[in-house]
Coordinates of C-alpha atoms and ligand atoms in Angstrom, one line a residue:
M1 CA 2.9 7.0 -15.1
R2 CA 5.6 5.2 -13.0
T3 CA 5.7 5.9 -9.3
I4 CA 9.3 4.8 -9.0
D5 CA 12.0 3.9 -11.6
W6 CA 15.7 3.9 -12.4
V7 CA 16.5 6.8 -14.7
D8 CA 20.0 7.8 -15.9
G9 CA 21.9 6.4 -12.9
A10 CA 19.5 7.4 -10.1
I11 CA 16.1 6.5 -8.6
E12 CA 13.3 8.8 -9.7
L13 CA 10.1 8.7 -7.6
I14 CA 6.9 10.8 -7.4
D15 CA 7.1 12.8 -4.1
Q16 CA 3.8 11.7 -2.6
T17 CA 4.0 14.2 0.2
L18 CA 3.2 17.0 -2.3
L19 CA 0.1 15.3 -3.9
P20 CA -2.5 16.2 -4.8
E21 CA -1.4 19.8 -5.2
E22 CA 1.8 19.1 -7.1
C23 CA 3.1 16.0 -8.9
V24 CA 6.8 16.4 -8.6
T25 CA 9.5 13.8 -9.4
L26 CA 12.3 13.5 -6.9
R27 CA 15.7 12.3 -8.0
V28 CA 17.5 10.2 -5.4
T29 CA 21.2 9.5 -5.7
T30 CA 22.2 8.4 -2.2
V31 CA 21.0 5.9 0.4
D32 CA 20.6 8.7 2.9
E33 CA 18.2 10.5 0.6
L34 CA 16.3 7.3 -0.1
V35 CA 15.9 6.5 3.6
D36 CA 14.7 10.0 4.2
A37 CA 12.2 9.7 1.3
I38 CA 10.9 6.4 2.8
R39 CA 10.6 7.7 6.4
R40 CA 8.7 10.8 5.4
L41 CA 6.5 8.7 3.0
A42 CA 7.6 10.5 -0.2
V43 CA 7.6 6.9 -1.4
R44 CA 5.3 4.5 0.4
G45 CA 3.0 1.5 0.0
A46 CA 4.4 -2.0 0.3
P47 CA 5.1 -2.9 -3.3
A48 CA 6.7 0.5 -4.1
L49 CA 8.9 0.0 -0.9
G50 CA 10.0 -3.3 -2.3
V51 CA 11.2 -1.8 -5.5
A52 CA 12.7 1.2 -3.6
G53 CA 14.6 -1.2 -1.4
A54 CA 16.0 -3.2 -4.4
L55 CA 17.0 -0.1 -6.3
G56 CA 18.5 1.3 -3.1
V57 CA 21.0 -1.5 -3.0
V58 CA 22.4 -0.3 -6.3
L59 CA 23.1 3.0 -4.5
A60 CA 24.4 1.3 -1.4
G61 CA 26.9 -1.0 -3.1
D62 CA 28.4 -3.6 -0.8
D63 CA 28.4 -1.3 2.3
P64 CA 26.7 -3.5 4.9
A65 CA 25.9 -0.5 7.2
L66 CA 24.0 1.4 4.4
I67 CA 22.1 -1.8 3.4
A68 CA 21.1 -2.4 7.1
R69 CA 19.9 1.2 7.4
L70 CA 17.9 0.9 4.2
R71 CA 16.4 -2.4 5.2
A72 CA 15.2 -1.0 8.5
A73 CA 13.9 2.4 7.3
R74 CA 10.3 1.3 8.0
P75 CA 9.5 -1.9 9.9
T76 CA 6.0 -3.1 9.0
A77 CA 6.0 -3.7 5.3
V78 CA 7.9 -6.9 4.7
N79 CA 8.4 -5.9 1.0
L80 CA 11.1 -3.4 1.9
A81 CA 13.5 -5.9 3.5
W82 CA 12.5 -8.5 0.9
G83 CA 13.4 -6.1 -2.0
V84 CA 16.7 -5.2 -0.3
D85 CA 17.6 -8.9 0.2
R86 CA 16.6 -9.9 -3.3
A87 CA 18.9 -7.3 -4.8
A88 CA 21.7 -7.8 -2.2
A89 CA 21.9 -11.5 -3.1
H90 CA 23.6 -10.3 -6.4
L91 CA 26.2 -8.1 -4.8
G92 CA 28.9 -10.6 -5.5
E93 CA 28.2 -10.4 -9.3
G94 CA 28.8 -6.6 -9.6
R95 CA 26.7 -3.5 -9.8
E96 CA 25.1 -4.3 -13.2
A97 CA 23.8 -7.6 -11.8
V98 CA 22.3 -5.9 -8.8
L99 CA 20.6 -3.3 -11.1
A100 CA 19.3 -6.0 -13.3
A101 CA 17.8 -7.9 -10.3
A102 CA 16.2 -4.6 -9.1
L103 CA 14.7 -3.9 -12.5
R104 CA 13.3 -7.5 -12.6
L105 CA 11.5 -6.7 -9.4
R106 CA 10.1 -3.6 -10.9
D107 CA 8.8 -5.4 -14.0
D108 CA 7.5 -8.3 -11.9
D109 CA 5.5 -5.8 -9.8
I110 CA 3.9 -4.3 -12.9
A111 CA 2.9 -7.8 -14.1
A112 CA 1.8 -8.9 -10.6
C113 CA -0.5 -5.9 -10.1
R114 CA -2.1 -6.5 -13.5
A115 CA -2.7 -10.2 -12.6
M116 CA -4.1 -9.3 -9.1
G117 CA -6.5 -6.8 -10.7
E118 CA -7.9 -9.5 -13.1
R119 CA -8.1 -12.2 -10.4
G120 CA -9.7 -9.9 -7.8
A121 CA -12.2 -8.6 -10.3
D122 CA -13.1 -12.2 -11.5
L123 CA -13.6 -13.2 -7.8
L124 CA -15.9 -10.3 -7.0
E125 CA -17.9 -10.7 -10.3
S126 CA -18.4 -14.4 -9.8
S127 CA -19.3 -14.3 -6.1
L128 CA -21.4 -11.2 -5.8
P129 CA -24.9 -10.6 -7.2
S130 CA -24.7 -8.8 -10.5
R131 CA -26.6 -5.6 -10.4
G132 CA -25.6 -2.2 -11.9
G133 CA -22.0 -2.5 -10.6
L134 CA -20.0 -3.2 -7.5
R135 CA -19.7 -0.7 -4.6
I136 CA -16.2 -1.0 -3.1
M137 CA -14.9 0.4 0.1
T138 CA -11.2 0.9 0.7
V139 CA -8.7 2.5 3.1
C140 CA -5.3 4.2 2.5
N141 CA -3.9 4.2 -1.0
T142 CA -3.3 0.9 -2.8
G143 CA -3.2 2.2 -6.3
G144 CA -0.4 2.8 -8.7
L145 CA 1.2 5.2 -6.3
A146 CA 1.7 2.4 -3.8
A147 CA 3.3 0.2 -6.5
V148 CA 5.0 0.9 -9.8
E149 CA 2.2 1.4 -12.4
R150 CA -1.0 -0.2 -11.2
G151 CA -2.0 -1.0 -7.7
T152 CA -3.3 -4.0 -5.6
A153 CA -6.7 -3.4 -4.0
L154 CA -7.3 -0.2 -6.0
G155 CA -6.0 -2.1 -9.1
V156 CA -9.0 -4.5 -8.7
A157 CA -11.3 -1.5 -8.6
Q158 CA -9.5 -0.1 -11.7
T159 CA -10.0 -3.4 -13.5
L160 CA -13.7 -3.5 -12.5
H161 CA -14.0 0.1 -13.8
E162 CA -12.3 -0.9 -17.1
R163 CA -14.9 -3.7 -17.4
G164 CA -17.8 -1.3 -16.8
R165 CA -18.5 -3.1 -13.5
L166 CA -17.7 -0.5 -10.9
A167 CA -20.5 1.4 -9.4
E168 CA -18.3 3.5 -7.1
V169 CA -15.4 3.4 -4.7
L170 CA -16.0 4.8 -1.2
A171 CA -12.5 5.9 -0.1
L172 CA -11.7 6.4 3.5
E173 CA -9.7 9.5 4.3
T174 CA -7.1 7.6 6.3
R175 CA -6.0 9.9 9.1
P176 CA -3.4 10.8 10.2
L177 CA -1.6 11.2 6.9
L178 CA -4.7 11.2 4.6
Q179 CA -3.5 8.8 1.9
G180 CA -7.1 8.1 1.0
A181 CA -8.1 11.8 0.8
R182 CA -5.0 13.0 -1.0
L183 CA -3.8 10.0 -3.1
T184 CA -6.7 7.6 -3.7
T185 CA -9.1 10.3 -4.8
W186 CA -6.4 11.7 -7.1
E187 CA -5.8 8.3 -8.7
L188 CA -9.6 7.6 -9.1
A189 CA -10.2 11.0 -10.7
R190 CA -7.4 10.3 -13.2
M191 CA -9.0 7.0 -14.0
G192 CA -12.4 8.6 -14.4
A193 CA -13.8 6.1 -11.8
P194 CA -16.8 7.1 -9.8
H195 CA -15.9 7.7 -6.1
R196 CA -16.8 9.5 -2.9
L197 CA -14.6 10.3 0.0
V198 CA -15.8 9.4 3.5
A199 CA -14.5 10.0 7.0
D200 CA -12.8 7.0 8.5
S201 CA -15.3 6.8 11.3
A202 CA -18.2 6.5 8.7
G203 CA -16.8 3.2 7.4
P204 CA -18.4 0.6 9.7
Y205 CA -21.8 2.5 9.7
L206 CA -21.9 2.6 5.9
L207 CA -21.2 -1.1 5.8
A208 CA -24.1 -1.7 8.3
R209 CA -26.3 0.5 6.1
G210 CA -25.8 -1.8 3.1
E211 CA -24.0 0.7 1.0
V212 CA -21.0 -1.5 0.2
D213 CA -20.6 -4.8 -1.7
A214 CA -17.0 -5.6 -0.8
V215 CA -14.2 -4.1 1.2
L216 CA -10.8 -4.3 -0.6
I217 CA -7.6 -3.5 1.2
G218 CA -3.9 -4.0 0.6
A219 CA -1.4 -5.4 3.0
D220 CA 2.0 -4.6 4.5
R221 CA 2.7 -8.0 5.9
I222 CA 0.6 -11.2 5.9
A223 CA 1.6 -13.7 8.6
A224 CA 1.8 -17.4 7.7
N225 CA -1.7 -17.9 9.3
G226 CA -3.3 -15.1 7.2
D227 CA -3.3 -12.4 9.9
T228 CA -2.9 -9.2 7.9
A229 CA -1.1 -6.0 8.9
N230 CA -2.4 -3.0 6.9
K231 CA -3.1 0.7 7.4
I232 CA -4.6 1.7 10.7
G233 CA -8.4 1.5 10.3
S234 CA -8.4 -1.8 8.4
Y235 CA -9.3 -3.9 11.5
A236 CA -12.3 -1.6 12.2
L237 CA -13.5 -2.1 8.6
A238 CA -13.0 -5.9 9.0
L239 CA -15.2 -6.0 12.1
G240 CA -17.8 -3.8 10.4
A241 CA -17.8 -6.0 7.3
A242 CA -18.1 -9.2 9.3
R243 CA -21.1 -7.8 11.2
A244 CA -22.7 -6.7 7.9
G245 CA -22.0 -9.9 6.0
V246 CA -19.8 -8.0 3.5
P247 CA -16.8 -9.8 2.0
F248 CA -13.4 -8.4 3.3
V249 CA -10.8 -9.1 0.7
V250 CA -7.0 -8.5 1.0
V251 CA -5.2 -7.9 -2.3
A252 CA -1.4 -8.2 -2.1
P253 CA 1.5 -9.8 -4.0
E254 CA 3.0 -13.1 -2.9
S255 CA 6.0 -11.1 -1.7
T256 CA 3.9 -9.6 1.1
I257 CA 3.2 -13.0 2.6
D258 CA 5.9 -13.6 5.3
P259 CA 6.3 -17.3 6.1
A260 CA 8.8 -16.4 8.8
T261 CA 6.1 -14.6 10.8
P262 CA 3.7 -17.2 12.1
T263 CA 0.9 -15.0 13.4
G264 CA 0.0 -11.3 13.5
E265 CA 1.1 -10.9 17.1
R266 CA 4.7 -11.1 15.8
I267 CA 4.4 -8.3 13.3
E268 CA 6.2 -5.1 14.3
I269 CA 3.8 -2.2 14.1
E270 CA 5.4 1.2 13.3
D271 CA 4.5 3.9 15.7
R272 CA 5.1 7.3 14.0
G273 CA 5.0 9.5 17.0
P274 CA 2.6 12.1 18.3
E275 CA 3.2 15.0 15.8
E276 CA 1.1 13.4 13.0
I277 CA -1.9 13.1 15.4
V278 CA -1.8 16.5 17.0
T279 CA -1.4 18.3 13.7
I280 CA -2.8 17.9 10.2
R281 CA -0.4 18.9 7.5
G282 CA 1.3 21.4 9.8
V283 CA -1.8 22.8 11.4
R284 CA -2.0 22.2 15.1
L285 CA -5.3 20.6 16.3
A286 CA -4.7 19.8 19.9
P287 CA -3.4 21.9 22.7
E288 CA 0.4 22.3 22.8
G289 CA 2.0 19.3 24.6
T290 CA -1.0 16.9 24.2
P291 CA 0.3 13.3 24.4
A292 CA -0.8 11.1 21.5
L293 CA -0.5 7.5 20.3
N294 CA 0.1 6.8 16.6
P295 CA 0.2 3.2 15.4
A296 CA 0.5 3.4 11.6
F297 CA -0.9 -0.1 11.0
D298 CA -3.2 -2.6 12.6
V299 CA -3.6 -6.4 12.3
T300 CA -6.8 -8.0 11.1
P301 CA -7.1 -11.6 12.4
H302 CA -7.3 -14.2 9.6
D303 CA -10.8 -15.3 10.6
L304 CA -12.1 -11.9 9.5
V305 CA -10.5 -12.1 6.1
T306 CA -12.8 -13.6 3.4
A307 CA -10.0 -14.1 0.8
I308 CA -6.5 -13.0 0.0
V309 CA -5.9 -12.4 -3.7
T310 CA -2.4 -12.6 -5.0
E311 CA -0.9 -12.6 -8.5
A312 CA -0.9 -16.5 -8.3
R313 CA -3.9 -17.6 -6.3
V314 CA -6.9 -16.9 -4.1
I315 CA -6.3 -18.0 -0.5
R316 CA -9.2 -18.4 2.0
P317 CA -7.5 -18.2 5.4
Ligands
LIG401 O1 2.0 4.1 5.6 P1 1.8 3.7 4.1 O2 1.1 4.8 3.3 O3 3.0 3.2 3.5 O4 0.7 2.5 4.2 C1 0.4 1.8 3.1 C2 -0.6 0.8 3.3 O5 -1.0 0.5 4.4 C3 -1.1 0.0 2.1 O6 -2.4 -0.4 2.3 C4 -0.2 -1.2 1.9 O7 1.2 -0.8 1.9 C5 -0.5 -1.9 0.6 S1 -0.1 -0.9 -0.7 C6 -0.6 -1.7 -2.2

């Protein structure tokens, strides 16, 4: 299964807003359609956004206004702008060269996720006591749906499962948009990997109760000092993990490290507006007119990060 690809002159992507009920492929032929798909999270997750951005440049051609719109469709994941820039660097060589560059990014992502899975699983197996298998906690969705074929943090869990070393994944629901409940559980079931879904607020308590060997998260942007922006709720897990003495490991491709952003304070955090908080999938929870705050990401300071695993190395911030 590929989350996103270039097929017969257009971008095809799995519409993640419809999962887990329906797995529908969306065909995208214009930048407007792609920006809409990115904003409503039909395609999401930092690595997938990088590939979407690069393929989007093929649709944009050398129209600077379209490229700027695409680049800014979501602000926090650096991979989107990175993917756009990587493909746009070939605009002078013609459309075929842009497409070739975008397809290289797609292929590199597949290889990078496989390498991260192996390196992350090696790290956990070598540093944690070997019992029946490892108990992993994660938030949001960092599986194949967030990349092209295999994921980052969930890719490590997948590799552990393939090695027979995964006891279970505790997946946090991930309010407000429920990427954990809707997408991560769907992927883990397809892998045949043992898992249980838990409420976001149960995460730190389950860490304190000794039910987790390692927390694995992905990243949307890693500042030069290791501060890590990821889905809202990651910081609470990092605090809980530090208190419980549980390793907190970030798994992300090198392209998510942003040397131009010195510290986490400089990362722009997307606020997605009140509607996603006062409703769940169209059902109103709060009284009409309730004000709400909706930061989609948070920043975990580097001193709470045990290790950052990329396709090339293990960094200890
Ligand atoms: O708002 P989303 O669903 O795009 O947020 C995704 C995340 O926060 C992921 O953890 C991150 O992009 C890494 S995906 C491998």
